[in-house]
Short mmCIF file of C-alpha atoms in Angstrom, two decimals:
data_model
loop_
_atom_site.label_atom_id
_atom_site.label_comp_id
_atom_site.label_asym_id
_atom_site.label_seq_id
_atom_site.Cartn_x
_atom_site.Cartn_y
_atom_site.Cartn_z
CA MET A 1 -29.84 -3.76 1.60
CA THR A 2 -30.17 -0.22 0.27
CA THR A 3 -30.73 1.87 3.41
CA PRO A 4 -27.98 2.88 5.86
CA MET A 5 -27.65 1.00 9.12
CA ARG A 6 -28.97 3.10 11.98
CA PRO A 7 -26.36 3.91 14.66
CA ARG A 8 -27.29 3.42 18.30
CA SER A 9 -24.33 4.27 20.55
CA ALA A 10 -21.03 5.98 19.74
CA ARG A 11 -17.64 4.35 20.25
CA PRO A 12 -15.37 6.59 18.12
CA GLY A 13 -11.70 5.86 17.68
CA ARG A 14 -11.79 2.36 19.16
CA LEU A 15 -11.44 0.19 16.08
CA VAL A 16 -8.60 -2.30 16.03
CA VAL A 17 -6.26 -2.42 13.07
CA ALA A 18 -5.36 -5.98 12.19
CA GLY A 19 -4.60 -7.99 9.08
CA THR A 20 -7.29 -10.24 7.62
CA LEU A 21 -5.74 -13.50 8.73
CA LEU A 22 -7.92 -16.43 9.76
CA ALA A 23 -5.44 -18.47 11.77
CA ALA A 24 -4.27 -15.50 13.83
CA ALA A 25 -7.77 -14.37 14.72
CA LEU A 26 -8.61 -17.92 15.67
CA LEU A 27 -5.50 -18.01 17.84
CA ALA A 28 -6.43 -14.73 19.54
CA THR A 29 -7.99 -15.95 22.78
CA GLY A 30 -8.92 -12.48 23.97
CA CYS A 31 -11.62 -12.16 21.34
CA SER A 32 -14.03 -13.98 23.63
CA ALA A 33 -14.36 -11.00 25.97
CA SER A 34 -17.78 -9.43 26.45
CA PRO A 35 -18.56 -6.89 23.70
CA GLU A 36 -20.05 -4.43 26.18
CA GLY A 37 -17.53 -1.81 27.25
CA ALA A 38 -14.78 -3.37 25.15
CA ALA A 39 -13.12 -2.51 21.88
CA PRO A 40 -14.56 -4.34 18.87
CA ALA A 41 -13.11 -7.71 17.94
CA PRO A 42 -10.29 -7.54 15.39
CA SER A 43 -11.87 -7.13 12.01
CA ASP A 44 -9.39 -9.49 10.76
CA PRO A 45 -11.19 -12.60 9.98
CA HIS A 46 -7.87 -14.04 10.00
CA GLY A 47 -6.22 -10.88 12.94
CA THR A 48 -2.76 -9.79 13.43
CA ALA A 49 -3.13 -7.20 16.19
CA ALA A 50 -3.77 -8.33 19.72
CA PRO A 51 -7.47 -8.17 20.64
CA GLY A 52 -8.37 -4.84 22.16
CA GLN A 53 -5.07 -3.25 21.13
CA PRO A 54 -5.65 0.41 20.20
CA SER A 55 -4.62 1.35 16.72
CA SER A 56 -2.10 4.06 16.11
CA GLY A 57 -3.79 4.70 12.80
CA THR A 58 -5.93 7.72 12.14
CA ALA A 59 -9.61 7.65 13.09
CA SER A 60 -11.84 9.82 10.95
CA ALA A 61 -15.28 10.26 9.51
CA ALA A 62 -15.84 9.62 5.82
CA PRO A 63 -14.28 12.34 3.63
CA THR A 64 -16.42 14.93 1.91
CA ASP A 65 -16.64 14.89 -1.91
CA ALA A 66 -14.16 17.78 -2.09
CA GLU A 67 -11.72 16.03 0.24
CA ALA A 68 -12.04 12.79 -1.70
CA THR A 69 -11.28 14.57 -4.97
CA ALA A 70 -8.20 16.21 -3.48
CA GLN A 71 -7.00 12.93 -2.03
CA ALA A 72 -7.50 11.07 -5.29
CA SER A 73 -5.37 13.50 -7.29
CA ASP A 74 -2.08 12.24 -5.86
CA ALA A 75 -3.09 8.90 -4.32
CA ARG A 76 -1.85 5.47 -5.34
CA ALA A 77 -4.30 3.04 -6.93
CA ASP A 78 -4.66 1.04 -3.71
CA GLN A 79 -5.37 4.21 -1.73
CA ARG A 80 -8.01 5.36 -4.21
CA ALA A 81 -9.66 1.95 -4.10
CA VAL A 82 -9.81 1.96 -0.31
CA GLY A 83 -11.21 5.49 -0.48
CA ALA A 84 -14.01 4.33 -2.79
CA ALA A 85 -14.75 1.41 -0.49
CA THR A 86 -14.74 3.76 2.49
CA GLU A 87 -17.41 5.98 0.95
CA ARG A 88 -19.57 2.96 0.15
CA ALA A 89 -19.21 1.62 3.69
CA ALA A 90 -20.14 5.05 5.08
CA SER A 91 -23.33 4.99 3.01
CA PHE A 92 -24.40 2.01 5.14
CA GLY A 93 -23.69 3.89 8.35
CA PHE A 94 -20.14 2.65 8.94
CA THR A 95 -18.64 6.07 9.66
CA GLN A 96 -16.24 5.11 12.48
CA GLN A 97 -13.07 4.53 10.49
CA VAL A 98 -9.40 3.84 11.20
CA SER A 99 -6.66 3.72 8.56
CA ALA A 100 -3.63 1.49 9.08
CA THR A 101 -0.30 3.29 9.03
CA ASP A 102 2.65 2.10 6.95
CA ALA A 103 4.38 1.08 10.18
CA GLU A 104 1.39 -1.04 11.22
CA ILE A 105 1.31 -2.76 7.85
CA GLN A 106 5.02 -3.52 8.06
CA ARG A 107 4.63 -4.86 11.60
CA THR A 108 1.73 -7.02 10.47
CA ARG A 109 3.92 -8.55 7.76
CA GLU A 110 6.65 -9.36 10.25
CA GLU A 111 4.22 -10.90 12.74
CA SER A 112 2.76 -13.06 9.98
CA ARG A 113 6.24 -14.23 8.96
CA LEU A 114 6.99 -15.23 12.56
CA ARG A 115 3.68 -17.12 12.86
CA GLN A 116 4.36 -19.05 9.69
CA THR A 117 7.75 -20.17 10.98
CA ASN A 118 6.55 -21.12 14.48
CA THR A 119 3.33 -23.12 14.68
CA SER A 120 4.52 -25.64 17.28
CA GLY A 121 2.18 -24.23 19.93
CA THR A 122 -0.90 -25.06 17.88
CA THR A 123 -2.54 -28.45 17.46
CA VAL A 124 -5.50 -29.18 15.22
CA GLU A 125 -7.87 -32.14 15.09
CA PRO A 126 -8.13 -33.68 12.56
CA ALA A 127 -4.36 -33.25 12.24
CA GLY A 128 -4.60 -33.02 8.47
CA CYS A 129 -6.54 -29.76 8.83
CA LYS A 130 -3.62 -27.86 10.37
CA ALA A 131 -1.98 -27.22 7.00
CA PRO A 132 -4.99 -25.63 5.25
CA LEU A 133 -5.88 -23.66 8.38
CA THR A 134 -2.36 -22.25 8.60
CA ALA A 135 -2.26 -21.63 4.86
CA VAL A 136 -5.23 -19.25 4.93
CA ASP A 137 -3.35 -16.98 7.35
CA TRP A 138 -2.98 -14.48 4.52
CA SER A 139 -4.35 -11.13 3.36
CA PRO A 140 -3.47 -8.56 0.68
CA ILE A 141 -1.42 -6.32 2.96
CA LEU A 142 0.94 -9.26 3.60
CA LEU A 143 2.27 -9.21 0.04
CA PRO A 144 5.98 -8.35 0.51
CA GLY A 145 6.93 -5.00 -0.95
CA ALA A 146 3.47 -4.36 -2.35
CA ASP A 147 1.75 -0.98 -2.27
CA ALA A 148 -1.02 -1.71 0.22
CA SER A 149 -3.74 0.08 2.18
CA ARG A 150 -6.07 -1.03 4.95
CA LEU A 151 -9.06 0.59 6.61
CA ASP A 152 -11.22 -0.73 9.47
CA PHE A 153 -14.75 0.57 9.85
CA GLY A 154 -17.61 0.24 12.27
CA SER A 155 -20.81 1.89 13.39
CA GLU A 156 -22.49 2.82 16.64
CA GLY A 157 -25.05 0.07 16.18
CA PHE A 158 -22.74 -2.81 15.28
CA THR A 159 -20.76 -4.92 17.76
CA GLY A 160 -17.87 -5.89 15.53
CA THR A 161 -15.67 -4.48 12.80
CA GLY A 162 -15.50 -4.38 9.03
CA SER A 163 -12.35 -3.94 7.00
CA VAL A 164 -11.09 -3.42 3.47
CA GLU A 165 -7.60 -4.10 2.17
CA VAL A 166 -6.19 -3.39 -1.28
CA ALA A 167 -2.70 -4.28 -2.51
CA SER A 168 -0.78 -4.45 -5.76
CA LEU A 169 -0.31 -7.99 -7.03
CA GLU A 170 2.90 -8.78 -8.91
CA ASP A 171 2.55 -12.57 -8.76
CA PRO A 172 -0.99 -13.81 -9.51
CA GLU A 173 -0.03 -17.29 -8.31
CA VAL A 174 0.07 -16.01 -4.72
CA LEU A 175 -3.63 -15.19 -4.91
CA GLU A 176 -4.46 -18.37 -6.78
CA ARG A 177 -2.79 -20.45 -4.05
CA HIS A 178 -4.76 -18.61 -1.37
CA LEU A 179 -8.07 -19.16 -3.14
CA ALA A 180 -7.21 -22.86 -3.49
CA ASN A 181 -6.38 -23.05 0.23
CA VAL A 182 -9.75 -21.52 1.11
CA GLU A 183 -11.52 -24.08 -1.06
CA ARG A 184 -9.53 -26.88 0.56
CA LEU A 185 -10.41 -25.68 4.06
CA VAL A 186 -14.12 -25.53 3.24
CA ALA A 187 -14.18 -28.86 1.40
CA ASP A 188 -11.94 -30.95 3.66
CA CYS A 189 -12.11 -29.26 7.07
CA PRO A 190 -15.59 -27.82 7.65
CA ASP A 191 -15.34 -28.77 11.34
CA LEU A 192 -12.16 -28.86 13.40
CA THR A 193 -10.86 -28.33 16.92
CA MET A 194 -7.83 -26.16 17.57
CA THR A 195 -5.79 -25.91 20.76
CA VAL A 196 -3.33 -23.07 21.28
CA THR A 197 -0.61 -23.10 23.94
CA ASP A 198 0.78 -19.64 24.78
CA GLU A 199 4.19 -18.65 26.13
CA ASN A 200 2.91 -19.26 29.68
CA LEU A 201 1.89 -22.81 28.76
CA GLN A 202 -1.79 -21.87 29.08
CA LYS A 203 -4.04 -23.76 26.68
CA SER A 204 -7.13 -22.45 24.88
CA THR A 205 -9.28 -24.73 22.77
CA PHE A 206 -11.75 -23.69 20.05
CA ASP A 207 -14.30 -25.48 17.91
CA VAL A 208 -14.13 -24.07 14.40
CA THR A 209 -16.50 -24.38 11.45
CA ALA A 210 -15.88 -23.12 7.92
CA ARG A 211 -18.11 -22.83 4.88
CA ALA A 212 -18.32 -20.96 1.60
CA SER A 213 -19.94 -17.54 1.71
CA PRO A 214 -23.26 -17.22 -0.15
CA ALA A 215 -21.91 -14.12 -1.91
CA ASP A 216 -22.48 -14.18 -5.66
CA GLY A 217 -21.45 -10.68 -6.73
CA ALA A 218 -19.71 -10.30 -10.07
CA ASP A 219 -16.54 -9.05 -8.35
CA VAL A 220 -16.31 -11.86 -5.79
CA ASP A 221 -13.64 -14.47 -6.57
CA SER A 222 -13.72 -16.13 -3.17
CA GLY A 223 -15.96 -16.07 -0.11
CA LEU A 224 -15.33 -17.67 3.28
CA VAL A 225 -17.37 -17.77 6.48
CA TRP A 226 -15.87 -19.13 9.69
CA THR A 227 -17.17 -19.40 13.23
CA ARG A 228 -15.01 -19.95 16.31
CA THR A 229 -16.48 -21.07 19.64
CA PRO A 230 -14.38 -21.54 22.80
CA ALA A 231 -14.67 -25.17 23.85
CA GLY A 232 -16.72 -25.48 27.00
CA GLY A 233 -18.72 -22.34 26.23
CA GLY A 234 -17.99 -18.68 25.67
CA THR A 235 -18.59 -15.94 23.16
CA GLU A 236 -18.89 -17.14 19.58
CA THR A 237 -17.04 -15.17 16.92
CA THR A 238 -18.07 -15.22 13.26
CA ALA A 239 -16.38 -13.74 10.20
CA GLN A 240 -17.18 -13.35 6.53
CA VAL A 241 -14.33 -12.68 4.09
CA LEU A 242 -14.69 -11.78 0.40
CA ILE A 243 -11.83 -11.48 -2.08
CA GLY A 244 -11.80 -10.02 -5.57
CA ARG A 245 -9.12 -9.29 -8.15
CA ALA A 246 -9.01 -6.29 -10.45
CA GLY A 247 -6.12 -6.35 -12.91
CA ASP A 248 -2.89 -6.19 -10.95
CA HIS A 249 -4.56 -5.53 -7.59
CA VAL A 250 -6.34 -7.71 -5.03
CA VAL A 251 -9.12 -6.56 -2.71
CA MET A 252 -10.36 -8.15 0.51
CA VAL A 253 -13.47 -7.06 2.44
CA SER A 254 -14.42 -8.64 5.73
CA PHE A 255 -16.71 -8.44 8.73
CA ILE A 256 -16.06 -10.03 12.10
CA GLY A 257 -18.36 -10.03 15.10
CA GLN A 258 -21.60 -11.73 16.04
CA PRO A 259 -23.26 -14.45 13.90
CA GLU A 260 -25.25 -11.80 11.98
CA VAL A 261 -22.14 -10.93 9.95
CA ALA A 262 -22.65 -14.14 7.97
CA GLY A 263 -26.23 -13.20 7.07
CA GLU A 264 -27.73 -11.83 3.88
CA GLU A 265 -27.57 -8.19 4.97
CA PHE A 266 -23.84 -8.19 5.67
CA THR A 267 -23.12 -10.33 2.62
CA THR A 268 -24.80 -7.69 0.46
CA ILE A 269 -22.89 -4.86 2.17
CA ALA A 270 -19.57 -6.68 1.76
CA GLU A 271 -20.29 -7.33 -1.92
CA GLN A 272 -21.04 -3.66 -2.53
CA VAL A 273 -17.99 -2.42 -0.62
CA LEU A 274 -15.85 -4.85 -2.60
CA ALA A 275 -17.44 -3.73 -5.87
CA ALA A 276 -16.71 -0.08 -5.04
CA ALA A 277 -13.02 -0.84 -4.50
CA VAL A 278 -12.73 -3.05 -7.58
CA GLY A 279 -14.61 -0.50 -9.69
CA SER A 280 -12.05 2.20 -8.92
CA LEU A 281 -9.07 0.13 -10.07
#
């Protein structure tokens, strides 16, 4: 797609900052709320913030060329890459933007650590699929001690959220393990059922499907599409997640929302946003 998406109705400053973590977004039962009159679903195809939780990050329109030049002069590599991705996303009409603060990123890392050490409230059928599902609860901003940036973006005509994350990568094996886990999930667990029991002993069950993204851009090292449907009916949530590596940095671009985010149009947009970030590194 080469023309910007056409906005329809404004919802400024209501994007949700979350990490791109599959298991957490799948665990987030509140995502099934009606999109009308609600904040967008977490753009975390994998989600670390509670659904509908307002971000304390800064909402802004895309920077002007002069502002971008000034920002780039003293910005870290991850910040410049997110800036480049931001401009490319804005060219498609995604001008509602929220940047994650350092405090939010740190909190996201801690929440992920706690999830990884306490999965007793989650059951998965087939049981053998629990390990790969839990293993893909990862995103660039979760790399401990890494310089990392995250920006969520949306538009007035899109019920959902996009995101881009960039982080420095000291240990390439971390990324290699994640890519292998994604491949394992797609190959061995394309269909599974997950039941989550919360602290009030309330259970929520979801039917989940996973497949490889059709993305074939030169900068795409991994592509995942997942769909989560509440068992017994409810709002379906779909996500597409692309990952690329550029030298000692890793980039993740994602969309989460209605089934359209897995289509050709959004795949092309995600590829181009990813390419913009990778190209600046």
